[in-house]
Coordinates of N, CA and C in Angstrom, one line a residue:
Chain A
X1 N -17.7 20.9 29.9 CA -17.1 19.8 30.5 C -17.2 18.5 29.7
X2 N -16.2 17.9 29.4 CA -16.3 16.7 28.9 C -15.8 15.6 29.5
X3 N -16.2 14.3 29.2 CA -15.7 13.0 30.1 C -16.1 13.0 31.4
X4 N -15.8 12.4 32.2 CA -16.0 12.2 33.9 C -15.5 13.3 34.5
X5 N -16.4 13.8 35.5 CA -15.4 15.0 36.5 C -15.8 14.6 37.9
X6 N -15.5 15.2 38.9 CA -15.3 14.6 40.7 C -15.3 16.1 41.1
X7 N -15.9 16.1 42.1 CA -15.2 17.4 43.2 C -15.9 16.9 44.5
X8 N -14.8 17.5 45.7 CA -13.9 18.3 45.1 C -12.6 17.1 44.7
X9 N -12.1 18.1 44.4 CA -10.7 17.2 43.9 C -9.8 16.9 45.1
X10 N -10.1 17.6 46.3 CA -8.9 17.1 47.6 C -10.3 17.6 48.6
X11 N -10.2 16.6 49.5 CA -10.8 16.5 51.0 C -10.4 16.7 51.9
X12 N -10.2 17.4 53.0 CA -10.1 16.9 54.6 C -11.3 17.2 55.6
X13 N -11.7 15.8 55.8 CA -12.4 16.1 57.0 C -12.3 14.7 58.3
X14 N -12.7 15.5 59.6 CA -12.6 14.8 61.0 C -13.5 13.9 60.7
X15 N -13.5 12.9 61.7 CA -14.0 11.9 61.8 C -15.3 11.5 62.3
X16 N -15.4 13.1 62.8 CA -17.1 13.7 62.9 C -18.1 14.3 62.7
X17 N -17.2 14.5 60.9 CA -17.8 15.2 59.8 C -18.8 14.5 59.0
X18 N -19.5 15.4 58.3 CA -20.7 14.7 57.0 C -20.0 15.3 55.8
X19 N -19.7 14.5 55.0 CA -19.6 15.3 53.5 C -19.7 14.3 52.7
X20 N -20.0 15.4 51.1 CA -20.3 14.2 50.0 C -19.3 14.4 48.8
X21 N -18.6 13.4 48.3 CA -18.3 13.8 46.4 C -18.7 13.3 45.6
X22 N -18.8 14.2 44.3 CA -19.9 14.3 43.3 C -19.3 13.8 42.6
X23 N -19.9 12.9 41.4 CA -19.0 12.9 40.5 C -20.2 12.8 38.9
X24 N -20.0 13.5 37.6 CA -21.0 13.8 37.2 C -20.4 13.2 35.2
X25 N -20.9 12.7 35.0 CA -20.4 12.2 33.5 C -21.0 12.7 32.3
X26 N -20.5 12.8 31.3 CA -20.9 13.8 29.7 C -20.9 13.3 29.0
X27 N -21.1 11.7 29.3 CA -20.8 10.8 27.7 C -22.0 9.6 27.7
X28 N -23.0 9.9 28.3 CA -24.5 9.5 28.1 C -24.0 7.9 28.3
X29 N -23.9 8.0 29.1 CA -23.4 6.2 29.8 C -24.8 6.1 30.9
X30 N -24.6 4.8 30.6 CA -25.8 4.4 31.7 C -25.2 3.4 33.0
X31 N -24.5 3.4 33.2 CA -23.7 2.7 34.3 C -22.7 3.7 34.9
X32 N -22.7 3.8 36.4 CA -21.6 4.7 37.1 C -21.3 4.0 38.1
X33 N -20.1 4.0 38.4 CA -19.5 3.1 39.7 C -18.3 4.2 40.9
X34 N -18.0 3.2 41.9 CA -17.2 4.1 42.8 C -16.1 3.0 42.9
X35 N -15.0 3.8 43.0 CA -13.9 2.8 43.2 C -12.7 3.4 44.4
X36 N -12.1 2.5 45.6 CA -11.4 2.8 46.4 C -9.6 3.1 46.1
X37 N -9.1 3.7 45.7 CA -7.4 3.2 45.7 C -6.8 3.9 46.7
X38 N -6.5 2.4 47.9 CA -5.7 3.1 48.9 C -3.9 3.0 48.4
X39 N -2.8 3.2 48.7 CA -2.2 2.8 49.3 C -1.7 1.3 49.1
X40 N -0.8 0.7 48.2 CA -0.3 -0.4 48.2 C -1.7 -1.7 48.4
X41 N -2.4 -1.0 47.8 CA -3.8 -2.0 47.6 C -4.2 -2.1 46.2
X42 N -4.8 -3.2 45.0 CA -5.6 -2.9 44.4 C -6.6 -1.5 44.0
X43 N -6.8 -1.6 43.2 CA -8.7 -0.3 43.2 C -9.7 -1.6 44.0
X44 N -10.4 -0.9 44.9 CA -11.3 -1.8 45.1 C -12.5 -1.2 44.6
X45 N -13.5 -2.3 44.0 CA -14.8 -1.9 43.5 C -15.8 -1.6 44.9
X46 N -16.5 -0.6 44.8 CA -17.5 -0.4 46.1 C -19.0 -0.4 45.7
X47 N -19.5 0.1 45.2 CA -20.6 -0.1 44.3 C -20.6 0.6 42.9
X48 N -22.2 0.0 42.4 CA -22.6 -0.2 40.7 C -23.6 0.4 40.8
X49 N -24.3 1.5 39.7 CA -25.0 1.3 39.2 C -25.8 1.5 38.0
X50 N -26.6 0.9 37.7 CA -27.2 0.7 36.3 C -28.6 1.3 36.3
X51 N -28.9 2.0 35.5 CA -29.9 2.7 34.8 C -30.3 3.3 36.2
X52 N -29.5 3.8 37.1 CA -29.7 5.0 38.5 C -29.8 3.1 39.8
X53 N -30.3 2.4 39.4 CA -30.5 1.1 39.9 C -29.2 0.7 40.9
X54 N -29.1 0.5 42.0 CA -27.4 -0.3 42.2 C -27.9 -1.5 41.9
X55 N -26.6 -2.2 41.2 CA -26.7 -3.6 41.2 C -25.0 -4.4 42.2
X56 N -24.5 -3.4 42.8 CA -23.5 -4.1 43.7 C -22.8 -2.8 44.8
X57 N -22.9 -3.9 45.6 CA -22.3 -3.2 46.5 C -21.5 -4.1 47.3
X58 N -20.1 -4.0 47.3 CA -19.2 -4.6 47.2 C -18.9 -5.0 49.1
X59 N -19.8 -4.9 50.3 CA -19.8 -5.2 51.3 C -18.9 -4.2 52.0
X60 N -19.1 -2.7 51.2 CA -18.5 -1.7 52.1 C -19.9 -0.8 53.4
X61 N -18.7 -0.6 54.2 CA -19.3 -0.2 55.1 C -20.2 0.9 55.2
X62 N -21.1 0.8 56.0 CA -22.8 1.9 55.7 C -22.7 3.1 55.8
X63 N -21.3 3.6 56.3 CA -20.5 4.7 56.5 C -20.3 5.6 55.3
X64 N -20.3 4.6 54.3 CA -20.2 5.4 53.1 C -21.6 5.0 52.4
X65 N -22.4 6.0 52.0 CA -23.4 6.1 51.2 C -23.8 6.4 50.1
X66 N -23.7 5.8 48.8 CA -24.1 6.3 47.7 C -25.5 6.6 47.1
X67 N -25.3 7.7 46.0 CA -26.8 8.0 46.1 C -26.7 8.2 44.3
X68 N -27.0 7.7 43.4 CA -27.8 7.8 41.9 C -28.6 8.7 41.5
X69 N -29.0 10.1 41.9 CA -30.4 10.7 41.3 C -30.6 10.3 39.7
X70 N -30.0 10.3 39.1 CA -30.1 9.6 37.1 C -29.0 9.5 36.6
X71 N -28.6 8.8 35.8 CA -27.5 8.5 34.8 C -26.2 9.2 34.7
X72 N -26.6 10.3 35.3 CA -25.3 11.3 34.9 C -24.6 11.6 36.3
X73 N -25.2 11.4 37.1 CA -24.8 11.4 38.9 C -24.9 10.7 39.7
X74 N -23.1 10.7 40.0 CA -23.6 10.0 41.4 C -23.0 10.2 42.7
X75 N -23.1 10.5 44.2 CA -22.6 11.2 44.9 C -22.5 9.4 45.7
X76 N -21.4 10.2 46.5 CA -21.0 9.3 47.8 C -21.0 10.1 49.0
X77 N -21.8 9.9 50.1 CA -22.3 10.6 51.2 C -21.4 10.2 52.5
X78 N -20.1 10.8 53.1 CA -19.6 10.0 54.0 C -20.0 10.8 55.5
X79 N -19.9 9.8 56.4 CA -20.4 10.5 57.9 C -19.8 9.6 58.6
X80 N -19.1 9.6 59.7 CA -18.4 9.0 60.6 C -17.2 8.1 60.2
X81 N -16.6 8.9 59.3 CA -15.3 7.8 58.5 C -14.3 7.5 59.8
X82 N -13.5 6.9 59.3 CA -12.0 6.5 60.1 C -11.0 7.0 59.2
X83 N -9.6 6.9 59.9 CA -8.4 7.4 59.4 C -8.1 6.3 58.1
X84 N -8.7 5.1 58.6 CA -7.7 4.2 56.9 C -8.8 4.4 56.0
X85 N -10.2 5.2 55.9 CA -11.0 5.9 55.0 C -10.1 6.5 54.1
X86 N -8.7 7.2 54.7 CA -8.1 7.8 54.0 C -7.5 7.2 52.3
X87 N -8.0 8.0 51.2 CA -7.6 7.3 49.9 C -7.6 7.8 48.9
X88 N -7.8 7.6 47.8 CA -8.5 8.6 46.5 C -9.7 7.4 45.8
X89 N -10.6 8.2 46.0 CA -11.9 7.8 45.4 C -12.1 8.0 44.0
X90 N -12.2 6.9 43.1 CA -12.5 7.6 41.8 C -13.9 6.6 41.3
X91 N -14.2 7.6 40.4 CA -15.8 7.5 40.4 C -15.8 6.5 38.1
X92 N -16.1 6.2 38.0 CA -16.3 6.0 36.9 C -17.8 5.2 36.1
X93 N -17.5 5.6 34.5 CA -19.1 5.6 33.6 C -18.6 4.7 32.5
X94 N -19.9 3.5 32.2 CA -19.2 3.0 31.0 C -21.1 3.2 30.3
X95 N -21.1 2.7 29.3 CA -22.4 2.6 28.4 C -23.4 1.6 28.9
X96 N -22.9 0.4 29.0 CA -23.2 -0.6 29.6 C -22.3 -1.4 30.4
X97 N -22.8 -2.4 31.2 CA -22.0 -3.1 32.6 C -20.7 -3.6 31.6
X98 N -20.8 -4.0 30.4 CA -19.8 -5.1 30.0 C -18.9 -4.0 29.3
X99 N -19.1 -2.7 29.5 CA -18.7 -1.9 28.7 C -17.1 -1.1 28.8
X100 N -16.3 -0.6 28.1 CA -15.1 0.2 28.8 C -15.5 0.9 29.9
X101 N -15.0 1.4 30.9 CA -15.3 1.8 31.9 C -14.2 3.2 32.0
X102 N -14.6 4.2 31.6 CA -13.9 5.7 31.9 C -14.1 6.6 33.2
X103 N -12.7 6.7 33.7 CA -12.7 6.8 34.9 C -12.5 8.9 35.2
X104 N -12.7 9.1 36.4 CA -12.7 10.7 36.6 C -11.2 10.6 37.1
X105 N -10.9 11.9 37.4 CA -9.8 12.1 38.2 C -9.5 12.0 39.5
X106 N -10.6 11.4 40.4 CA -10.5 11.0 41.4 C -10.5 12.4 43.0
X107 N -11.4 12.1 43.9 CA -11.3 12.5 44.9 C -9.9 12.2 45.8
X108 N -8.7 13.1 46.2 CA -8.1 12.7 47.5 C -8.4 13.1 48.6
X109 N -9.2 11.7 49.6 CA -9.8 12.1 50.9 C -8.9 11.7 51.7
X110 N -8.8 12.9 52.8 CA -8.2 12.5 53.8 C -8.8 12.5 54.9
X111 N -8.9 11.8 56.1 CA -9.8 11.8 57.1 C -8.6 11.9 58.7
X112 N -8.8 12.6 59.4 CA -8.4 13.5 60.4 C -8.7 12.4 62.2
Chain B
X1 N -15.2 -16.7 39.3 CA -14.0 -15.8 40.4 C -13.1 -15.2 39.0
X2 N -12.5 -13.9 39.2 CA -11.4 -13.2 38.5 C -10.5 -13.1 39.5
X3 N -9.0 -13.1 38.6 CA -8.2 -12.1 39.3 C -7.1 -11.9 38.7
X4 N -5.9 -11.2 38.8 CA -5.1 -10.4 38.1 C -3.9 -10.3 38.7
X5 N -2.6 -10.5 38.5 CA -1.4 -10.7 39.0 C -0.6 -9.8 38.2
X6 N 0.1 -8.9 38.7 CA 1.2 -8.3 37.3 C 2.4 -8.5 38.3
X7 N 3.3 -8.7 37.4 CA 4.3 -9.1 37.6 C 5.6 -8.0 38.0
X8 N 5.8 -8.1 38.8 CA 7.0 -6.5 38.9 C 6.3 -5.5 39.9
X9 N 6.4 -4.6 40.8 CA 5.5 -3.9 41.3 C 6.1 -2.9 41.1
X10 N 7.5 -2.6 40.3 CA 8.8 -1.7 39.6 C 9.2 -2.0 38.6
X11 N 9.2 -1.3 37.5 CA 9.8 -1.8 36.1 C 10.7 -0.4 35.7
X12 N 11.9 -0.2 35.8 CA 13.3 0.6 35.1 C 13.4 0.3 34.2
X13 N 13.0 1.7 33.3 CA 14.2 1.1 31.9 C 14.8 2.4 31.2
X14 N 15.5 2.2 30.7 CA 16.5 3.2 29.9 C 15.1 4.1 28.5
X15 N 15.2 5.0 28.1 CA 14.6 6.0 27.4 C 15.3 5.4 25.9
X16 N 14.2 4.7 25.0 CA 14.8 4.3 23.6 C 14.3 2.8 24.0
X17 N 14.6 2.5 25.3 CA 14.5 0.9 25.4 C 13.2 0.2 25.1
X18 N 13.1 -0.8 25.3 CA 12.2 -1.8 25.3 C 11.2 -1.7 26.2
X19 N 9.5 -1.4 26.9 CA 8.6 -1.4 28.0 C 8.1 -3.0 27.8
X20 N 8.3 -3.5 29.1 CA 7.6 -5.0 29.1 C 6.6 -5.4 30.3
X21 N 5.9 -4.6 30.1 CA 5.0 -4.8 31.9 C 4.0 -6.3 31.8
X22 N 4.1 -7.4 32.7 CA 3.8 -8.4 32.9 C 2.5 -8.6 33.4
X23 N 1.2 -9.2 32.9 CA -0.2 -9.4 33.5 C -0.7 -11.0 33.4
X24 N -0.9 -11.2 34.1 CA -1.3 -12.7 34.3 C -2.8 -12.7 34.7
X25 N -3.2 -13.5 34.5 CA -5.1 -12.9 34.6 C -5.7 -14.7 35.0
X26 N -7.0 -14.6 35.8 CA -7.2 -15.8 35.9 C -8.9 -15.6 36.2
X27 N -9.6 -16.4 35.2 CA -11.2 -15.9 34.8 C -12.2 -17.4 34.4
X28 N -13.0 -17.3 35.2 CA -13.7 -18.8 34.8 C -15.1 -18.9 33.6
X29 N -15.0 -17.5 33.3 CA -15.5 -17.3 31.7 C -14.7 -16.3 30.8
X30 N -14.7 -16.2 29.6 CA -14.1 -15.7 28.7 C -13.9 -14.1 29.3
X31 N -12.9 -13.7 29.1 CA -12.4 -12.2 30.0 C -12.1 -11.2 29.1
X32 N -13.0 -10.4 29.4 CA -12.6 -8.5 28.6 C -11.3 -8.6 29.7
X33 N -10.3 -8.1 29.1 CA -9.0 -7.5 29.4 C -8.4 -5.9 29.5
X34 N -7.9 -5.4 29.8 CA -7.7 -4.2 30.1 C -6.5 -3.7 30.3
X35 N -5.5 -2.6 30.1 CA -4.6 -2.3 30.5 C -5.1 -0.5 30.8
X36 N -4.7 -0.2 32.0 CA -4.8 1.3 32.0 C -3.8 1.9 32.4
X37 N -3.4 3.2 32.3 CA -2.3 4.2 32.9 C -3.1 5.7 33.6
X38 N -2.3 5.6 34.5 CA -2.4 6.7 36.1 C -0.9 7.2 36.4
X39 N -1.2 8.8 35.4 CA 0.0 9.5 35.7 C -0.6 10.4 37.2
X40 N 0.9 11.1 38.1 CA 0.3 11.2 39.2 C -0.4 12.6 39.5
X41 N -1.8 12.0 40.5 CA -2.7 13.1 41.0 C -3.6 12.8 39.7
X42 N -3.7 12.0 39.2 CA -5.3 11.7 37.9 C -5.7 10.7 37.9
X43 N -6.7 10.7 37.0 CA -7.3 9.1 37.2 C -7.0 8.0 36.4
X44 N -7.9 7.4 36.0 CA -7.4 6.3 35.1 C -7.4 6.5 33.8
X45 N -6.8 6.2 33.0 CA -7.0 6.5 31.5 C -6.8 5.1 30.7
X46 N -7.6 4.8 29.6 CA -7.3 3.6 29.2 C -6.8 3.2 27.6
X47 N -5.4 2.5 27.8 CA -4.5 2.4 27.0 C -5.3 1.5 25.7
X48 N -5.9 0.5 26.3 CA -5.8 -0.7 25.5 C -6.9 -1.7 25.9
X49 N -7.7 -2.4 25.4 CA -8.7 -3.3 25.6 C -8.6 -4.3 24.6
X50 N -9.1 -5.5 25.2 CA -9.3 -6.8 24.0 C -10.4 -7.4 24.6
X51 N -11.7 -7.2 24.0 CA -12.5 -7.8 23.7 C -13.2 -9.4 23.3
X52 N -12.0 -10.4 22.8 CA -12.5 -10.9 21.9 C -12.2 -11.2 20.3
X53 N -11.9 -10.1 19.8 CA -11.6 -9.9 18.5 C -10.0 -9.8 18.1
X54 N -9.6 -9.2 17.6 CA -7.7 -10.3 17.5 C -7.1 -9.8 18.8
X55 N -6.2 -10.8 18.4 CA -5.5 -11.3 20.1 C -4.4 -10.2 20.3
X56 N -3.8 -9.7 19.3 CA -3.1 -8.4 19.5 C -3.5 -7.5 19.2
X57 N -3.5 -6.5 20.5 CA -4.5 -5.4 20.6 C -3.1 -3.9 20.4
X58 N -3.8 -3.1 19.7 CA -3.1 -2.0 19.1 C -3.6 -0.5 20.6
X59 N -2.8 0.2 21.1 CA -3.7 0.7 21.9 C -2.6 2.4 21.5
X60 N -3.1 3.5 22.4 CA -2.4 4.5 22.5 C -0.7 4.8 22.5
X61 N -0.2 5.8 22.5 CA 1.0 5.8 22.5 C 1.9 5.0 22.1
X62 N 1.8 4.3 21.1 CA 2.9 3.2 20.7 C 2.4 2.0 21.6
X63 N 1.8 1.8 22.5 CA 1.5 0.7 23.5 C 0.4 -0.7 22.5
X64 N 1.2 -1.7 23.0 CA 0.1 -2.9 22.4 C 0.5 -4.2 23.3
X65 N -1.0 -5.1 23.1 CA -0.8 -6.3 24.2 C -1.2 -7.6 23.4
X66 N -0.8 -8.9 23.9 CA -1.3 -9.6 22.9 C -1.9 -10.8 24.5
X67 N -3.3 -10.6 23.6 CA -3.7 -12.0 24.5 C -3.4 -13.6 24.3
X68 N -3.1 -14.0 25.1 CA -2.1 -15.5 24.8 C -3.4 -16.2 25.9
X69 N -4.1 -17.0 25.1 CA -5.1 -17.8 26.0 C -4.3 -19.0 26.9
X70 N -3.6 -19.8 26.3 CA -2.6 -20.9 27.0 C -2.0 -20.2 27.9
X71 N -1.6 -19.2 27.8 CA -0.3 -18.8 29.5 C -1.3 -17.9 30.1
X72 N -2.6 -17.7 29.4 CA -3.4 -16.4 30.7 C -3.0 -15.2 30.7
X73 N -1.8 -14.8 29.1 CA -1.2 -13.8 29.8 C -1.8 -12.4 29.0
X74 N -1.4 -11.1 29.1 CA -2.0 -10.3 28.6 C -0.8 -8.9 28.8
X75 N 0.4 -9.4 28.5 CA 1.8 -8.4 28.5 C 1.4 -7.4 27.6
X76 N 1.7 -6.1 28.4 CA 2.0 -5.0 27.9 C 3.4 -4.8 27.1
X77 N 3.7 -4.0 25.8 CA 4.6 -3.5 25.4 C 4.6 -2.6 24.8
X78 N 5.7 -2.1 24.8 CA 6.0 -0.9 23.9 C 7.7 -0.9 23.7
X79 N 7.8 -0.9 21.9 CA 9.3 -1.0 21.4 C 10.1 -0.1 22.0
X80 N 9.9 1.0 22.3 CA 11.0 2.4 22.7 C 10.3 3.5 23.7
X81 N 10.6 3.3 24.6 CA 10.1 4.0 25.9 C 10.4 5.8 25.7
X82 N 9.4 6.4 26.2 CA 9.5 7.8 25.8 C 9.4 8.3 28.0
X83 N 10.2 9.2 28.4 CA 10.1 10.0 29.6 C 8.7 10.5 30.2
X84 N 7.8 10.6 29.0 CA 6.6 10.8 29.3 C 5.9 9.0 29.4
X85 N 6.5 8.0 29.4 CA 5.4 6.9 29.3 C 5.9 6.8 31.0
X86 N 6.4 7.1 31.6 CA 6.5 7.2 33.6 C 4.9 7.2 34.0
X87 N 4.9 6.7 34.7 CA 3.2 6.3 35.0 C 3.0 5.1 36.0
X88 N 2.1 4.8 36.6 CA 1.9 3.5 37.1 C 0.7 3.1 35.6
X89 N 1.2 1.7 35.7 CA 0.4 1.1 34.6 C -0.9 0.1 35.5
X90 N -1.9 -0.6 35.1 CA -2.9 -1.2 35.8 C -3.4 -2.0 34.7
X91 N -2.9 -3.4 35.1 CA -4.0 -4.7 34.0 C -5.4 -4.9 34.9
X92 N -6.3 -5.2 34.3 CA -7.6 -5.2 34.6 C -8.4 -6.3 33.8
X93 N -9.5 -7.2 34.9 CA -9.6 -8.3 33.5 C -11.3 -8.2 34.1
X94 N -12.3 -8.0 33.0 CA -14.1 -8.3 33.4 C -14.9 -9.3 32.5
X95 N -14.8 -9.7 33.3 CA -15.9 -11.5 33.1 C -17.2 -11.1 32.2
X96 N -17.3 -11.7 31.2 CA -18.4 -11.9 30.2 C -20.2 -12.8 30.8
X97 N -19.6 -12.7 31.5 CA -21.0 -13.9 31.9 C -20.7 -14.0 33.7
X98 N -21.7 -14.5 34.1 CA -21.9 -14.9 35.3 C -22.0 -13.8 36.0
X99 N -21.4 -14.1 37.9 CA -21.0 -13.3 38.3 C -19.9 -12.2 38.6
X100 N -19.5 -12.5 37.4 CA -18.0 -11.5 37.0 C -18.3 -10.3 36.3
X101 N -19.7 -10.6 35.9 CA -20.0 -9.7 34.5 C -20.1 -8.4 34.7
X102 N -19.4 -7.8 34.3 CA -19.4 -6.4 34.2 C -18.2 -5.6 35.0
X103 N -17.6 -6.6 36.3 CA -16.9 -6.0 37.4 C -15.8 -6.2 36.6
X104 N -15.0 -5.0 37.2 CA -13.2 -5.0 36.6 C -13.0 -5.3 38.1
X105 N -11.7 -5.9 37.5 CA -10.7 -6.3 38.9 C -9.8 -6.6 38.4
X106 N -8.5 -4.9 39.0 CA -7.4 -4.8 39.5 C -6.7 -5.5 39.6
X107 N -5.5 -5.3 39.0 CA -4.3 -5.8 39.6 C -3.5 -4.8 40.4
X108 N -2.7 -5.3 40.7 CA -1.9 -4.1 42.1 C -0.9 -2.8 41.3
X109 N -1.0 -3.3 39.9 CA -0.2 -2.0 39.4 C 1.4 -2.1 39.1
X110 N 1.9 -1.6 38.3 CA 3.2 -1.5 37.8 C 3.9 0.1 38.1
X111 N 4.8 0.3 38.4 CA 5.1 1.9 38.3 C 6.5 1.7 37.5
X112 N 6.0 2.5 36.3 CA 7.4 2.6 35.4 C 8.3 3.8 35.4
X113 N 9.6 3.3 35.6 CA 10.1 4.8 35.6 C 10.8 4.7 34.4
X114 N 11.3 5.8 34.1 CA 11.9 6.1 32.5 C 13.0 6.6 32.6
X115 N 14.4 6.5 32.5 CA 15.5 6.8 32.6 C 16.2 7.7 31.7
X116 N 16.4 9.1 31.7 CA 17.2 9.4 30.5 C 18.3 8.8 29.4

């Protein structure tokens, strides 16, 4: 595998589900972020993090959980989403914060 | 504060023709620039970046942008549009300093279609 990857690659779950996506990078970057694209919206940034560290979190809701185990991973943990949850999640890795930022293919979640 | 305006939220053009996608950027320290393309059901892929170093930036596919400090602006082009350049396109601008540093932020995107 090379570059950014995500899974799964399509979602559906109820609104009284737990589930998480992965997303796991191959290019020895030390910074990994999550990003929202709904629907006639911007990408919105959700959180950052650096060296496994978060350094932002963009005042999304606790509903969504991110977790860092080291540099190369980072999962987003969802549990009690809502229907406008519904989106594609994409996850991306740069070297450093100021750095290009290469993005995965993105999670399509749909929430029920 | 950053933020990013593109111009057009639909850009048509004939196959051979001219691509002109519009980015207006607005940054209260010196701004990494970005243009990306998202063909559909993938992620982001990135065309082009300016750093700093010359103002016209050479990127993938025939694609290049020129940073114009006076107008803020950071236009996409490409001389002759190919069926495969169909895509939504994304200007993106990240702050060098402060609180901007490191975040990209989106503009709302361009979707180009390509006309035989």
């Amino acid at each position: 595998e090379t570059g950014v990857t995500q899974t799964p690659r399509h979602l559906v779950m109820g609104m009284t589900n737990k589930k998480s996506l992965k997303c796991e990078q191959h290019l020895g970057h030390n910074a990994m972020y999550w990003y929202k694209q709904s629907a006639k919206k911007p990408l919105e940034l959700m959180f950052v993090y650096n060296f496994k560290e978060q350094t932002e979190n963009n005042s999304v809701p606790s509903r969504f959980s991110p977790e860092c185990p080291n540099s190369s991973h980072l999962f987003l943990h969802l549990h009690t989403l809502q229907p406008e949850d519904s989106a594609l999640y994409l996850c991306a890795s740069s070297q450093g914060l100021a750095d290009t930022q290469y993005f995965g293919p993105g999670t399509r979640l749909t929430v029920l | 504060a950053q933020s990013v305006t593109q111009l057009g939220s639909h850009v048509s053009v004939s196959a051979g023709a001219l691509v002109l996608l519009r980015c207006n950027y607005s940054s209260s320290v010196p701004p990494y620039l970005f243009w990306y393309v998202q063909y559909p059901n993938q992620g982001l892929q990135l065309l082009l970046k300016y750093t700093s170093a010359a103002t016209l930036v050479k990127g993938i596919n025939g694609f290049e942008a020129e940073f114009k400090k006076s107008e803020t602006s950071f236009h996409l082009t490409k001389p002759s549009a190919h069926m495969s350049d169909a895509a939504e396109y994304f200007c993106a601008v990240s702050g060098t300093g402060g609180t901007s540093y490191g975040k990209l932020t989106f503009g709302q995107g361009t979707i180009l279609t390509v006309h035989p």
